[in-house]
PDB file of C-alpha atoms in Angstrom:
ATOM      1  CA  UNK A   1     118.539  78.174  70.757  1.00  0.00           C
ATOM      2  CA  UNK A   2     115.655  76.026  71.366  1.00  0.00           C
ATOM      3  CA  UNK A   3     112.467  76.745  73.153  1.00  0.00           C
ATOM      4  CA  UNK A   4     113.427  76.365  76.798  1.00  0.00           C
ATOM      5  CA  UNK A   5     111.233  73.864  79.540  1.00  0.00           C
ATOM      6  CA  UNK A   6     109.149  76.651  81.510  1.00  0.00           C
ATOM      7  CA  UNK A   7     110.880  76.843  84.993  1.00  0.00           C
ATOM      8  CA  UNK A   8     107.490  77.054  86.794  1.00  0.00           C
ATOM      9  CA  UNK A   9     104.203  75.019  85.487  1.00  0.00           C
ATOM     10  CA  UNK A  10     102.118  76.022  88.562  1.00  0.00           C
ATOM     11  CA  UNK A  11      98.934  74.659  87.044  1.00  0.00           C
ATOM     12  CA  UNK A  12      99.909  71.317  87.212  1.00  0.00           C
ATOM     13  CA  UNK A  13      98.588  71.528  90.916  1.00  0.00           C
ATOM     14  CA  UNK A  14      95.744  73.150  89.472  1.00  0.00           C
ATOM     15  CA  UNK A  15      94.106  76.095  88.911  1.00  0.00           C
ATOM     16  CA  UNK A  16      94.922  79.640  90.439  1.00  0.00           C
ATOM     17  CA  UNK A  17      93.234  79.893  94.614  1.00  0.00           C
ATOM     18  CA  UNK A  18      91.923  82.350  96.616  1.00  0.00           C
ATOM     19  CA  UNK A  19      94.298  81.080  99.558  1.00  0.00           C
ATOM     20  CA  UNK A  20      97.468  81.801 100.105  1.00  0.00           C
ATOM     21  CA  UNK A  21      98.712  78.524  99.390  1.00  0.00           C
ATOM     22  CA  UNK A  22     102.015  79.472 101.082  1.00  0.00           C
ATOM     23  CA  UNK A  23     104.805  76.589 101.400  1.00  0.00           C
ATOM     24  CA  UNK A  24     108.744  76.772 103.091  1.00  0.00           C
ATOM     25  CA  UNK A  25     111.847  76.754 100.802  1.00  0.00           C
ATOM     26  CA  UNK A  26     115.211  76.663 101.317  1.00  0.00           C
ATOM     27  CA  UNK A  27     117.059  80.219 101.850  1.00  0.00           C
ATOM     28  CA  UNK A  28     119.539  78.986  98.917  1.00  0.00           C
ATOM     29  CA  UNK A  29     116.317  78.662  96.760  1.00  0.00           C
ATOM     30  CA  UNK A  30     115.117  82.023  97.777  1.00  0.00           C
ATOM     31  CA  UNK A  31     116.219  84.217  94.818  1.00  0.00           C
ATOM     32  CA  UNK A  32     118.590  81.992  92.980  1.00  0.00           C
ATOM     33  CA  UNK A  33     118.934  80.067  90.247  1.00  0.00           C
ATOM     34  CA  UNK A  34     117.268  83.533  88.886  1.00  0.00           C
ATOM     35  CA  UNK A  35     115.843  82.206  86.149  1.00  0.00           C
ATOM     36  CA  UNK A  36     115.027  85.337  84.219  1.00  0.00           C
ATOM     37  CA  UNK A  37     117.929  87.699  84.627  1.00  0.00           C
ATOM     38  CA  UNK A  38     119.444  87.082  81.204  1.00  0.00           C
ATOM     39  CA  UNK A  39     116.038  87.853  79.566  1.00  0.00           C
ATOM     40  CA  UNK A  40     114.886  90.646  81.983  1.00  0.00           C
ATOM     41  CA  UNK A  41     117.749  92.239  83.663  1.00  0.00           C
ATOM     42  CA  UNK A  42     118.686  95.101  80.791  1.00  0.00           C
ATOM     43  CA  UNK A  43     115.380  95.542  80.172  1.00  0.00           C
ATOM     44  CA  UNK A  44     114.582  96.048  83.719  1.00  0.00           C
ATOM     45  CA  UNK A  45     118.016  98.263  84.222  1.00  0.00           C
ATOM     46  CA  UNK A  46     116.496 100.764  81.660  1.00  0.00           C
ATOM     47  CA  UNK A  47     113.013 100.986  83.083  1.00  0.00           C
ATOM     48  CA  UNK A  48     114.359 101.472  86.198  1.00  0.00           C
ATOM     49  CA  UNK A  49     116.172 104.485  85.011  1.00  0.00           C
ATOM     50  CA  UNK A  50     113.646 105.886  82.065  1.00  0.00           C
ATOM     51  CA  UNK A  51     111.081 105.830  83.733  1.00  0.00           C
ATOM     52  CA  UNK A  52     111.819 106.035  88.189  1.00  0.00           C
ATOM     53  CA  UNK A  53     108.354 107.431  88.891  1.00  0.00           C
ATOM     54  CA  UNK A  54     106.437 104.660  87.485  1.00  0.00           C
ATOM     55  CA  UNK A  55     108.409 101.910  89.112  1.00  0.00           C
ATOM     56  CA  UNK A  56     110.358 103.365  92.754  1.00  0.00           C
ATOM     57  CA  UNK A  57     108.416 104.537  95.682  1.00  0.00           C
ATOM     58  CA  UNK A  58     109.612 104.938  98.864  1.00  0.00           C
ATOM     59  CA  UNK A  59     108.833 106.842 102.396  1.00  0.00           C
ATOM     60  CA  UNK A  60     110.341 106.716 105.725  1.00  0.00           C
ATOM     61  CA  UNK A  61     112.270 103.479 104.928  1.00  0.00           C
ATOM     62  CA  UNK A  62     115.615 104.151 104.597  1.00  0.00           C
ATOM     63  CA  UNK A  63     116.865 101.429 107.494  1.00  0.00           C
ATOM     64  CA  UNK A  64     114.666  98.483 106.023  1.00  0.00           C
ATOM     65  CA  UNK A  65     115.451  99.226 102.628  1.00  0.00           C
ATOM     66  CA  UNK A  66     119.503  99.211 103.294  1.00  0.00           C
ATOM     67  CA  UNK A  67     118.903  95.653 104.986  1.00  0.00           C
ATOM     68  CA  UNK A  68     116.677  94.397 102.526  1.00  0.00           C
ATOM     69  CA  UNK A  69     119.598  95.484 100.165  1.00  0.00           C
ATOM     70  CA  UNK A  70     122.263  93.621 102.565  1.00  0.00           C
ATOM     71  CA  UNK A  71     120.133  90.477 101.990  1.00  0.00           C
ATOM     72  CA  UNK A  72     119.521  90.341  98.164  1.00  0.00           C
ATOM     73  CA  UNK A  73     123.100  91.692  97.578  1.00  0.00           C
ATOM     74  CA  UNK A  74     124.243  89.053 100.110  1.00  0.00           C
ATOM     75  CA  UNK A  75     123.168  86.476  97.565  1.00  0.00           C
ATOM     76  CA  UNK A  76     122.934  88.270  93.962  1.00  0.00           C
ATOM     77  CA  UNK A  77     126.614  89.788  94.213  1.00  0.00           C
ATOM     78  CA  UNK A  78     127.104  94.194  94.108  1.00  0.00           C
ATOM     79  CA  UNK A  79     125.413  96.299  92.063  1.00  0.00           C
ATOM     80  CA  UNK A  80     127.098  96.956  88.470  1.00  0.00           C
ATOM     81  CA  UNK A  81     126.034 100.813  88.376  1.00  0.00           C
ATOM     82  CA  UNK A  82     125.542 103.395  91.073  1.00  0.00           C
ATOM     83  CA  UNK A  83     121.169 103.821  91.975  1.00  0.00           C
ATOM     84  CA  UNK A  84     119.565 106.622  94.283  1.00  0.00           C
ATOM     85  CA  UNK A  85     119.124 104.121  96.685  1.00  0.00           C
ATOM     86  CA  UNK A  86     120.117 100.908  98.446  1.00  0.00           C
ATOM     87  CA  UNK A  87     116.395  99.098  97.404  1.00  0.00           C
ATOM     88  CA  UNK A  88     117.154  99.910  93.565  1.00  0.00           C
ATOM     89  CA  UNK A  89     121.060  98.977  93.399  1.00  0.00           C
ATOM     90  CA  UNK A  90     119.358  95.718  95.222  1.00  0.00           C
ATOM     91  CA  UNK A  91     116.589  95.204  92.301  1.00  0.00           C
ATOM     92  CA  UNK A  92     118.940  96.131  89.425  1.00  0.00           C
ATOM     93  CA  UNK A  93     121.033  92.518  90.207  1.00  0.00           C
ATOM     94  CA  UNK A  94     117.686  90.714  90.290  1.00  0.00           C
ATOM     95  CA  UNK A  95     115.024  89.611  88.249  1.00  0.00           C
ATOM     96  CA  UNK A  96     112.470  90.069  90.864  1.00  0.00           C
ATOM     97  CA  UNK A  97     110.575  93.277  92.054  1.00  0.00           C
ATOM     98  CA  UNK A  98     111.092  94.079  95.492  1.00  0.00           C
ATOM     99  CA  UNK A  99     108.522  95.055  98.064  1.00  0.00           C
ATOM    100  CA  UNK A 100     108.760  96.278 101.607  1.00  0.00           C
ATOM    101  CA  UNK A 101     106.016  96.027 103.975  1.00  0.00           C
ATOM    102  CA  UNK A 102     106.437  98.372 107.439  1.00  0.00           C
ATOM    103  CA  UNK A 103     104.199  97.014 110.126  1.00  0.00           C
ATOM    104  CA  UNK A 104     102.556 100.690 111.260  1.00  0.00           C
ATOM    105  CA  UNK A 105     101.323 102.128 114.760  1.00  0.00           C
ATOM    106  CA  UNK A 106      98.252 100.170 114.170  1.00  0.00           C
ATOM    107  CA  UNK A 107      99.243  97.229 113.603  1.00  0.00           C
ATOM    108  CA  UNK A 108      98.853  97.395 110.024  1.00  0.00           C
ATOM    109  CA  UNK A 109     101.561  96.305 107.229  1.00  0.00           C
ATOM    110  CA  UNK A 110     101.834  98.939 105.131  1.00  0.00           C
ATOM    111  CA  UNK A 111     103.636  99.263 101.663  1.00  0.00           C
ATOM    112  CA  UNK A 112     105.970 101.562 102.505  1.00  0.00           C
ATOM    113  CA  UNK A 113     109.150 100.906  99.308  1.00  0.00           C
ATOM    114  CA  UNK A 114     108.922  99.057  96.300  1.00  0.00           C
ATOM    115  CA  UNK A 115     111.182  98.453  92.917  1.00  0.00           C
ATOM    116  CA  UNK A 116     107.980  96.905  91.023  1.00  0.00           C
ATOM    117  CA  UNK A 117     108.749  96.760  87.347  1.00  0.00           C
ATOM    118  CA  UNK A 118     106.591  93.713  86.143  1.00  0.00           C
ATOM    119  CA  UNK A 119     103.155  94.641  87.762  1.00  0.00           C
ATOM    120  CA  UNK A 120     100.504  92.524  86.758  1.00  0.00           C
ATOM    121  CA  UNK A 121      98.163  95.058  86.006  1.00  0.00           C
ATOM    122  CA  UNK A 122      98.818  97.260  89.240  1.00  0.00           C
ATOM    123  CA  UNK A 123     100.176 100.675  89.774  1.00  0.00           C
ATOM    124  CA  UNK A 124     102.817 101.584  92.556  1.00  0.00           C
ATOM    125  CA  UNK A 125     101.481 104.685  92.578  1.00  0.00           C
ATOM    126  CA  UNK A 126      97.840 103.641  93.615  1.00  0.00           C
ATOM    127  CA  UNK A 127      99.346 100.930  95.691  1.00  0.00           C
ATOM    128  CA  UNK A 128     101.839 102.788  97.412  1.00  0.00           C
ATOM    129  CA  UNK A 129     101.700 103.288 101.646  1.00  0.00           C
ATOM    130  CA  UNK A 130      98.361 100.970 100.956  1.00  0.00           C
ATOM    131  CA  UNK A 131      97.478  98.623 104.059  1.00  0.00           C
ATOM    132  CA  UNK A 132      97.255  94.653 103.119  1.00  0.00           C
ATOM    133  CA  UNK A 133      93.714  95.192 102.847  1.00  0.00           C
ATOM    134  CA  UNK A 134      93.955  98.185 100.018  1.00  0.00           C
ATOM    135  CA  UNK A 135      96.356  96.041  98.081  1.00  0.00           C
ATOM    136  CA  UNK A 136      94.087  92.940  98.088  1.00  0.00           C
ATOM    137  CA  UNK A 137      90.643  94.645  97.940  1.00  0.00           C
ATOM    138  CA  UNK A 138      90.255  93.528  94.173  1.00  0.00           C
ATOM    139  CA  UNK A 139      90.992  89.648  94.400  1.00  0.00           C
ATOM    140  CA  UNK A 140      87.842  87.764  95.625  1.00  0.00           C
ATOM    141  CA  UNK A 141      87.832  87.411  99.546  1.00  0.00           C
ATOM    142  CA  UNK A 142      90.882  89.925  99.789  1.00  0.00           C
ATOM    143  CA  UNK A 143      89.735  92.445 101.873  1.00  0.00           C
ATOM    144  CA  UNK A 144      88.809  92.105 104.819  1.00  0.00           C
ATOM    145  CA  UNK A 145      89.644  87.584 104.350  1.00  0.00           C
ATOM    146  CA  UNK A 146      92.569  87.388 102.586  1.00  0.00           C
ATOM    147  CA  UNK A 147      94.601  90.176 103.533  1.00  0.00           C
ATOM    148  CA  UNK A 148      93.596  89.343 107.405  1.00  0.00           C
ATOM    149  CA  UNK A 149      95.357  85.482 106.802  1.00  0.00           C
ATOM    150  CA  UNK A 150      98.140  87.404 105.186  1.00  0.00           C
ATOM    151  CA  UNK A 151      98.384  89.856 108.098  1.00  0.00           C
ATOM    152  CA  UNK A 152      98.664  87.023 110.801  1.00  0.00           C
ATOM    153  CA  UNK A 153     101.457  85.446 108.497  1.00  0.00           C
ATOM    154  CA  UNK A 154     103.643  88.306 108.289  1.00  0.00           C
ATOM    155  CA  UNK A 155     102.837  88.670 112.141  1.00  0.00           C
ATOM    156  CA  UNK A 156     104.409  85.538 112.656  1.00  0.00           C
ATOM    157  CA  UNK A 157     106.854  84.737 110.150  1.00  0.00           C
ATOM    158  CA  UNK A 158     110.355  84.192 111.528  1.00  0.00           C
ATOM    159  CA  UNK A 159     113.198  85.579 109.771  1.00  0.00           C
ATOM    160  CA  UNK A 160     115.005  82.330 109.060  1.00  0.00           C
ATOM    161  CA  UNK A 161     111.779  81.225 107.263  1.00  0.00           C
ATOM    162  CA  UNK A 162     110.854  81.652 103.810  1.00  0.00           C
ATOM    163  CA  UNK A 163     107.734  81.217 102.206  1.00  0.00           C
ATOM    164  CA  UNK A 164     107.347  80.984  98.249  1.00  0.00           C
ATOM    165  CA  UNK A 165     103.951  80.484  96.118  1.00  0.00           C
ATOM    166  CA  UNK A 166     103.673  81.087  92.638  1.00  0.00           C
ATOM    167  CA  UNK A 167     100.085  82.535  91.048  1.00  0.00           C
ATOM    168  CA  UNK A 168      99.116  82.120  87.596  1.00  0.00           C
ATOM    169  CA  UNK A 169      97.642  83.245  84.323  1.00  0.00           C
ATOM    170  CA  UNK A 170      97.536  83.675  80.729  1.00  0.00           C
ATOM    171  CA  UNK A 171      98.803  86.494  78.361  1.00  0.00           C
ATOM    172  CA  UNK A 172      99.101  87.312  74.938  1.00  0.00           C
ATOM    173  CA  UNK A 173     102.604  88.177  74.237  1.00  0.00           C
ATOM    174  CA  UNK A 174     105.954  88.592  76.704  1.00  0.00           C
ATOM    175  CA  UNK A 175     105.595  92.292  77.926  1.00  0.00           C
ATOM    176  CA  UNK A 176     106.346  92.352  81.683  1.00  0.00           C
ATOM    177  CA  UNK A 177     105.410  95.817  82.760  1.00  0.00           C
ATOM    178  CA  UNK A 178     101.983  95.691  82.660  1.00  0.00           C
ATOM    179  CA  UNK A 179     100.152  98.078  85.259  1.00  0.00           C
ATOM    180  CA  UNK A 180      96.807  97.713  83.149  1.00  0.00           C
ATOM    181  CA  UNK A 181      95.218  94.559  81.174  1.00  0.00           C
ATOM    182  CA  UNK A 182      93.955  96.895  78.918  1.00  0.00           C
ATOM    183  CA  UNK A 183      96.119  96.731  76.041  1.00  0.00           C
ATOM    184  CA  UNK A 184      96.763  93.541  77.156  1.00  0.00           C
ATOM    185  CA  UNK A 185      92.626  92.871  76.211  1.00  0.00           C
ATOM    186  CA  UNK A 186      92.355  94.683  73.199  1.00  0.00           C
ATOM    187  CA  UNK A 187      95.202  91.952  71.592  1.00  0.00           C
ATOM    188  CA  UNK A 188      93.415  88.805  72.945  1.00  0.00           C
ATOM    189  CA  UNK A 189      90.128  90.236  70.927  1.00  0.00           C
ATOM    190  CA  UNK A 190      92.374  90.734  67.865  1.00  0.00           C
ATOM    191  CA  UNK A 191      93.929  87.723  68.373  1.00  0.00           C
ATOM    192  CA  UNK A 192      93.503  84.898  65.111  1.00  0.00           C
ATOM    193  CA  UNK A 193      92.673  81.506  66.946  1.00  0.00           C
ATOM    194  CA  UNK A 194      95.580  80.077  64.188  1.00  0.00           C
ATOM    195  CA  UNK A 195      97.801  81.996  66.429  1.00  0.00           C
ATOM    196  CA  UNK A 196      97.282  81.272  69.930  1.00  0.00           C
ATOM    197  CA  UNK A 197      99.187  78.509  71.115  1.00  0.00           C
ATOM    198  CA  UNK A 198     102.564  80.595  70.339  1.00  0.00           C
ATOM    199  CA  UNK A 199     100.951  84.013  71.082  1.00  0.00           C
ATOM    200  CA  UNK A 200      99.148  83.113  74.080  1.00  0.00           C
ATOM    201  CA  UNK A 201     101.893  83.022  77.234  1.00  0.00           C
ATOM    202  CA  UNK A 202     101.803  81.527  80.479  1.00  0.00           C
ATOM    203  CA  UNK A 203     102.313  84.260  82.902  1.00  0.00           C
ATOM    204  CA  UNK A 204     103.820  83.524  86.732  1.00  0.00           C
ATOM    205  CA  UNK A 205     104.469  85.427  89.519  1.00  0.00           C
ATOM    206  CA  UNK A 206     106.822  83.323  91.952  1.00  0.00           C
ATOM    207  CA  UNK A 207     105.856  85.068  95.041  1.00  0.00           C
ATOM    208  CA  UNK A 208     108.232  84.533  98.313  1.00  0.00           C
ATOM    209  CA  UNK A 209     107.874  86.661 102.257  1.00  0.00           C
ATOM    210  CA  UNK A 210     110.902  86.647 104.302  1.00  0.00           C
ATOM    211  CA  UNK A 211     110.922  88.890 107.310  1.00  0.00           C
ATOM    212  CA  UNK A 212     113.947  91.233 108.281  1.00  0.00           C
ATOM    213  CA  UNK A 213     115.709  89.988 111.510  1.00  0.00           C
ATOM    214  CA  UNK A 214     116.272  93.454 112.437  1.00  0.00           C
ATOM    215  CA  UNK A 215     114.196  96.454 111.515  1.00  0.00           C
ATOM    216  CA  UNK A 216     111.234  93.546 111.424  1.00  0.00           C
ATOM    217  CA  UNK A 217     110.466  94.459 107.565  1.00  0.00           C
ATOM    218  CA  UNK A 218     108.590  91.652 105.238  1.00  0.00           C
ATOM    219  CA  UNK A 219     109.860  91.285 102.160  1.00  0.00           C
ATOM    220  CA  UNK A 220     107.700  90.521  99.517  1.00  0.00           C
ATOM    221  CA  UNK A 221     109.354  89.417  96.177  1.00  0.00           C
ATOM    222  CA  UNK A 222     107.635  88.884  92.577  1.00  0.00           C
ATOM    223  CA  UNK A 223     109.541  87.199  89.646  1.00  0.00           C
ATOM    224  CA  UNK A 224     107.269  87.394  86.527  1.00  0.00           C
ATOM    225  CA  UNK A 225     108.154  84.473  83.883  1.00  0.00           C
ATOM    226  CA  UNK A 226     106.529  84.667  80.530  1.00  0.00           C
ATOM    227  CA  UNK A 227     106.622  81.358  78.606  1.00  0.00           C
ATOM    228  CA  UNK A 228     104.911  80.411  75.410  1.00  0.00           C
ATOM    229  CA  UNK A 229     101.864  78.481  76.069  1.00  0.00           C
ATOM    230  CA  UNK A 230     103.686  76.079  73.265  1.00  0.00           C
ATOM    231  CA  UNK A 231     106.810  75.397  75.709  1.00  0.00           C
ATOM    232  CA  UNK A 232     104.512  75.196  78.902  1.00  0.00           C
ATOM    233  CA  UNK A 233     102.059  72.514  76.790  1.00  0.00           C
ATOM    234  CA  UNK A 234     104.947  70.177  75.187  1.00  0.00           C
ATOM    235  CA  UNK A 235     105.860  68.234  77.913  1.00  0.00           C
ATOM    236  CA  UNK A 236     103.129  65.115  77.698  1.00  0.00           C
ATOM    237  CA  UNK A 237     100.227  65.337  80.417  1.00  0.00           C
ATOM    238  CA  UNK A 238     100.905  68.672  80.399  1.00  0.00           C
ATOM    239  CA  UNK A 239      97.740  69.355  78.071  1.00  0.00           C
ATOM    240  CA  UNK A 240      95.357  67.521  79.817  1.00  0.00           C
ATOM    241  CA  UNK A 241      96.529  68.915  82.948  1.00  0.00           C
ATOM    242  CA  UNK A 242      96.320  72.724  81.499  1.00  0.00           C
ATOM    243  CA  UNK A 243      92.755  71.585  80.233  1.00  0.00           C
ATOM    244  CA  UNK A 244      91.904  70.458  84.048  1.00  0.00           C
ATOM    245  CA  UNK A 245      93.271  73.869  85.696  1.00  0.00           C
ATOM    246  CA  UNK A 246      91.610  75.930  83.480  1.00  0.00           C
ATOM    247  CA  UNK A 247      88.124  74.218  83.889  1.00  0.00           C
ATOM    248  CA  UNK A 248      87.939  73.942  87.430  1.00  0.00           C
ATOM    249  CA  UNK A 249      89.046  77.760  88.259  1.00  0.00           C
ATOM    250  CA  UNK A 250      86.791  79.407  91.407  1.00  0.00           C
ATOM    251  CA  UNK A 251      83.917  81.182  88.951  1.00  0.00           C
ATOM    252  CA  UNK A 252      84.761  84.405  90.836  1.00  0.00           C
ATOM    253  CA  UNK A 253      88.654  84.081  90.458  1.00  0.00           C
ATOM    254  CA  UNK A 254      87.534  83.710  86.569  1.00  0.00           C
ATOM    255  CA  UNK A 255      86.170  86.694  86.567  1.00  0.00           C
ATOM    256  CA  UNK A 256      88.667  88.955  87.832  1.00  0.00           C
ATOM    257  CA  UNK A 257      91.418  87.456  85.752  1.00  0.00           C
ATOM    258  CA  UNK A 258      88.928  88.305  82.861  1.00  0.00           C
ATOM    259  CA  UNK A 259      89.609  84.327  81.727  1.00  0.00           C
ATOM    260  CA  UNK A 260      86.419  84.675  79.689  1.00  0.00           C
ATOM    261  CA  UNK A 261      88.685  87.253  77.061  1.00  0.00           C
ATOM    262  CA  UNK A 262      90.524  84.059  76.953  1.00  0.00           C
ATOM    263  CA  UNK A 263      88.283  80.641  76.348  1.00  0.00           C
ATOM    264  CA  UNK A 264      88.299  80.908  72.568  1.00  0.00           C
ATOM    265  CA  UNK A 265      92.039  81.128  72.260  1.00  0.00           C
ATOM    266  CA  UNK A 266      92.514  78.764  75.181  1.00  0.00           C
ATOM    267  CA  UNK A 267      90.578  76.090  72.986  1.00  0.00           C
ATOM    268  CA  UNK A 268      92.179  76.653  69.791  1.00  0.00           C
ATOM    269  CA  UNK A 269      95.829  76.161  71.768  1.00  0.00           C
ATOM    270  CA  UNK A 270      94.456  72.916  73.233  1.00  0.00           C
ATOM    271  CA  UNK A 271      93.361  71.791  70.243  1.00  0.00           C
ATOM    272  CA  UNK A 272      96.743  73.080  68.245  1.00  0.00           C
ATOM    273  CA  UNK A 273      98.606  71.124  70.992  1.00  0.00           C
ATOM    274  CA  UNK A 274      96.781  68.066  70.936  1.00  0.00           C
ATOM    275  CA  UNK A 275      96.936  68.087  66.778  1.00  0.00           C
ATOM    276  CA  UNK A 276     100.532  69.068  65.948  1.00  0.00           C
ATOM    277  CA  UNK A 277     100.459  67.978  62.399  1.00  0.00           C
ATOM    278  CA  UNK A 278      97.141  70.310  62.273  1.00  0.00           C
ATOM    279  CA  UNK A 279      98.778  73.404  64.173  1.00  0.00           C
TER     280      UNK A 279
END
């Protein structure tokens, strides 16, 4: 088969914000077409199963997990296998990771169950029963800024609205669970330039919040899509507009993607893409 067309090229609208950046879709867009099942789902399945601890948390949830599950099932079709609980037989039919946020005594939405498989470079386990604030606290204005816009959102959201945004970045290789850049690093350093425009990928999370009508729940869900920078770079204007996004990122959002691992390779694949017969 030949290389497919990327099904999200967020950078077109530029580089990766700070805000939000939060638009309506369609509740038959929500979670289909899924994109990514074919390529993800066994994969997924397995890690699900091999290794629960690392990807399943849950406390105290048991009604907003079962409708979460009546929702995605609602569209995604049963479960193939029996799962310990009514969130996982849910994420086992998706592609995307499935997070439920319990508003608390407080007032504070809380992480309270999550199927997360394809972390980018997060761990349930240090995330887990976090307020919006703890889960934010390392992106630039996330704690108390961002996570206070995201709190009023969720506050308000109505349950026959859905809100999608997609975030950004660049990765070498197509692994999907990744709860640390490290190893992630240490191949961008070893990385020959010769190499990078079909090593390099472009990494998006397609993000989407839709509130439970009845237990009040927001679920948050995360579809990773790995693409070769190659397929994401063929389509013309693409390269230019790549070239743009990547110049005019926030300095501070540059930094804690760690984009400056990536400007040598980033180059070469801009070059390699704008010199075929040279690449």
């Amino acid at each position: 088969r030949g290389v497919r067309q990327p099904p999200y090229l967020p950078f077109l609208d530029g580089p990766p914000g700070i805000a939000p950046g939060l638009k309506p879709i369609a509740p038959e867009a929500w979670l289909l077409p899924d994109t990514e099942a074919e390529a993800w789902l066994p994969d997924k399945r397995a890690l699900m199963r091999e290794q629960r601890d690392a990807v399943f948390a849950a406390r105290d949830a048991d009604a907003e997990m079962a409708e979460v599950a009546e929702a995605v099932l609602a569209v995604a079709g049963p479960a193939r296998d029996d799962w310990p609980t009514a969130l996982e037989a849910a994420s086992s039919t998706v592609s995307d990771d499935l997070c439920v946020m319990i508003r608390d005594e407080d007032g504070l939405w809380r992480l309270r169950a999550a199927s997360l498989c394809a972390p980018t470079y997060w761990r349930l386990s240090e995330k887990f029963e976090q307020p919006l604030g703890g889960l934010h606290s390392p992106v630039p204005g996330g704690d108390p800024g961002l996570a206070k816009r995201i709190s009023r959102i969720f506050d308000g959201l109505r349950p026959d609205f859905i809100l999608e945004r997609c975030n950004w970045s660049v990765q070498p290789g197509n692994a999907r669970f990744t709860p640390s850049s490290a190893p992630l690093k240490e191949m961008a350093a070893e990385m020959a330039e010769a190499d990078a425009l079909d090593q390099l990928h472009l990494r998006v999370e397609r993000q989407t919040i839709r509130k439970m009508p009845e237990t009040g729940a927001v679920l948050f869900t995360i579809r990773v899509v790995n693409d070769p920078l190659r397929a994401a770079l063929a389509t013309p204007g693409h390269i230019d507009a790549f070239a743009d996004a990547w110049a005019r990122v926030d300095p501070d959002m540059y930094r804690y993607k760690g984009w400056q691992l990536y400007d040598r390779l980033i180059g070469a694949a801009l070059d390699a893409a704008r010199n075929p017969v040279s690449s």
